[in-house]
Amino acid sequence: GEIDLILQDGDTHVFAEVRLRSGAAFGGAAASIDARKRAKLVRTAQHYLSRLQRIPPCRFDAVLLQSTDMKNIEWIKNAFTA
């Protein structure tokens, strides 16, 4: 599997998916994180966490870009739950 970013926010491990879409014709960047992609992210995060001695609090975020213009970044905390 692949996770774009693994970050830490205090005690919480954050698994972030980064999506870039140039338009909203197919629902935009957020819509591209469908059920199949979410399930794959969860499986990959579980594999990563299985290597730790203690499972920390975790969340899944989405970082959405509608263009390469860095002024238009949307960061959704807790974009979905596992």
PDB file of C-alpha atoms in Angstrom:
ATOM      1  CA  GLY A   1       0.000   0.000   0.000  1.00  0.00           C
ATOM      2  CA  GLU A   2       0.900   3.635  -0.113  1.00  0.00           C
ATOM      3  CA  ILE A   3       0.290   6.481   2.306  1.00  0.00           C
ATOM      4  CA  ASP A   4       1.341   9.921   1.101  1.00  0.00           C
ATOM      5  CA  LEU A   5       2.198  11.413   4.502  1.00  0.00           C
ATOM      6  CA  ILE A   6       2.557  10.012   7.992  1.00  0.00           C
ATOM      7  CA  LEU A   7       2.640  12.865  10.478  1.00  0.00           C
ATOM      8  CA  GLN A   8       2.348  13.388  14.190  1.00  0.00           C
ATOM      9  CA  ASP A   9      -0.037  15.908  15.762  1.00  0.00           C
ATOM     10  CA  GLY A  10       0.704  15.807  19.479  1.00  0.00           C
ATOM     11  CA  ASP A  11       0.257  12.144  20.459  1.00  0.00           C
ATOM     12  CA  THR A  12      -1.845  11.386  17.364  1.00  0.00           C
ATOM     13  CA  HIS A  13      -0.468   9.650  14.283  1.00  0.00           C
ATOM     14  CA  VAL A  14      -1.934  11.234  11.157  1.00  0.00           C
ATOM     15  CA  PHE A  15      -2.176   9.321   7.892  1.00  0.00           C
ATOM     16  CA  ALA A  16      -2.750  11.882   5.147  1.00  0.00           C
ATOM     17  CA  GLU A  17      -3.825  11.340   1.563  1.00  0.00           C
ATOM     18  CA  VAL A  18      -2.832  14.124  -0.841  1.00  0.00           C
ATOM     19  CA  ARG A  19      -5.000  14.627  -3.933  1.00  0.00           C
ATOM     20  CA  LEU A  20      -4.630  17.042  -6.818  1.00  0.00           C
ATOM     21  CA  ARG A  21      -7.413  17.565  -9.331  1.00  0.00           C
ATOM     22  CA  SER A  22      -7.385  20.333 -11.900  1.00  0.00           C
ATOM     23  CA  GLY A  23     -11.166  20.527 -12.081  1.00  0.00           C
ATOM     24  CA  ALA A  24     -14.380  19.369 -10.507  1.00  0.00           C
ATOM     25  CA  ALA A  25     -15.703  17.544 -13.570  1.00  0.00           C
ATOM     26  CA  PHE A  26     -15.589  14.211 -11.746  1.00  0.00           C
ATOM     27  CA  GLY A  27     -16.257  15.528  -8.240  1.00  0.00           C
ATOM     28  CA  GLY A  28     -12.910  17.144  -7.508  1.00  0.00           C
ATOM     29  CA  ALA A  29     -10.094  15.995  -5.279  1.00  0.00           C
ATOM     30  CA  ALA A  30     -12.216  14.903  -2.310  1.00  0.00           C
ATOM     31  CA  ALA A  31     -14.452  12.683  -4.424  1.00  0.00           C
ATOM     32  CA  SER A  32     -11.404  10.797  -5.674  1.00  0.00           C
ATOM     33  CA  ILE A  33     -10.908   9.274  -2.218  1.00  0.00           C
ATOM     34  CA  ASP A  34     -13.556   6.613  -2.727  1.00  0.00           C
ATOM     35  CA  ALA A  35     -14.433   3.596  -0.545  1.00  0.00           C
ATOM     36  CA  ARG A  36     -11.845   1.401  -2.265  1.00  0.00           C
ATOM     37  CA  LYS A  37      -9.075   3.970  -1.669  1.00  0.00           C
ATOM     38  CA  ARG A  38     -10.136   4.473   1.960  1.00  0.00           C
ATOM     39  CA  ALA A  39     -10.040   0.707   2.575  1.00  0.00           C
ATOM     40  CA  LYS A  40      -6.554   0.505   1.068  1.00  0.00           C
ATOM     41  CA  LEU A  41      -5.359   3.378   3.260  1.00  0.00           C
ATOM     42  CA  VAL A  42      -6.762   1.691   6.365  1.00  0.00           C
ATOM     43  CA  ARG A  43      -5.053  -1.617   5.524  1.00  0.00           C
ATOM     44  CA  THR A  44      -1.748   0.132   4.935  1.00  0.00           C
ATOM     45  CA  ALA A  45      -2.049   2.108   8.179  1.00  0.00           C
ATOM     46  CA  GLN A  46      -2.841  -1.115  10.069  1.00  0.00           C
ATOM     47  CA  HIS A  47       0.303  -2.698   8.620  1.00  0.00           C
ATOM     48  CA  TYR A  48       2.373   0.331   9.667  1.00  0.00           C
ATOM     49  CA  LEU A  49       0.872   0.313  13.181  1.00  0.00           C
ATOM     50  CA  SER A  50       1.452  -3.429  13.608  1.00  0.00           C
ATOM     51  CA  ARG A  51       5.176  -2.702  13.767  1.00  0.00           C
ATOM     52  CA  LEU A  52       4.802  -0.403  16.782  1.00  0.00           C
ATOM     53  CA  GLN A  53       4.893  -1.603  20.367  1.00  0.00           C
ATOM     54  CA  ARG A  54       2.014   0.679  21.369  1.00  0.00           C
ATOM     55  CA  ILE A  55      -0.826   1.775  19.111  1.00  0.00           C
ATOM     56  CA  PRO A  56      -1.220   5.556  19.394  1.00  0.00           C
ATOM     57  CA  PRO A  57      -4.371   7.531  18.673  1.00  0.00           C
ATOM     58  CA  CYS A  58      -4.746   7.853  14.896  1.00  0.00           C
ATOM     59  CA  ARG A  59      -6.704   9.774  12.313  1.00  0.00           C
ATOM     60  CA  PHE A  60      -6.989  10.002   8.538  1.00  0.00           C
ATOM     61  CA  ASP A  61      -6.700  13.428   6.917  1.00  0.00           C
ATOM     62  CA  ALA A  62      -7.052  14.573   3.324  1.00  0.00           C
ATOM     63  CA  VAL A  63      -4.972  17.324   1.758  1.00  0.00           C
ATOM     64  CA  LEU A  64      -6.801  18.573  -1.333  1.00  0.00           C
ATOM     65  CA  LEU A  65      -5.408  20.728  -4.101  1.00  0.00           C
ATOM     66  CA  GLN A  66      -7.516  21.985  -6.987  1.00  0.00           C
ATOM     67  CA  SER A  67      -4.430  23.226  -8.854  1.00  0.00           C
ATOM     68  CA  THR A  68      -0.712  23.602  -8.358  1.00  0.00           C
ATOM     69  CA  ASP A  69      -1.447  27.061  -6.947  1.00  0.00           C
ATOM     70  CA  MET A  70      -0.376  26.633  -3.319  1.00  0.00           C
ATOM     71  CA  LYS A  71      -2.928  29.249  -2.241  1.00  0.00           C
ATOM     72  CA  ASN A  72      -5.761  26.755  -2.716  1.00  0.00           C
ATOM     73  CA  ILE A  73      -4.979  23.962  -0.275  1.00  0.00           C
ATOM     74  CA  GLU A  74      -7.769  22.408   1.766  1.00  0.00           C
ATOM     75  CA  TRP A  75      -6.726  20.227   4.719  1.00  0.00           C
ATOM     76  CA  ILE A  76      -9.553  18.098   6.087  1.00  0.00           C
ATOM     77  CA  LYS A  77      -8.815  16.627   9.507  1.00  0.00           C
ATOM     78  CA  ASN A  78     -10.612  13.345  10.237  1.00  0.00           C
ATOM     79  CA  ALA A  79     -11.622  13.077   6.596  1.00  0.00           C
ATOM     80  CA  PHE A  80     -12.883   9.555   7.308  1.00  0.00           C
ATOM     81  CA  THR A  81     -12.822   7.037  10.136  1.00  0.00           C
ATOM     82  CA  ALA A  82     -11.630   3.453  10.210  1.00  0.00           C
TER      83      ALA A  82
END
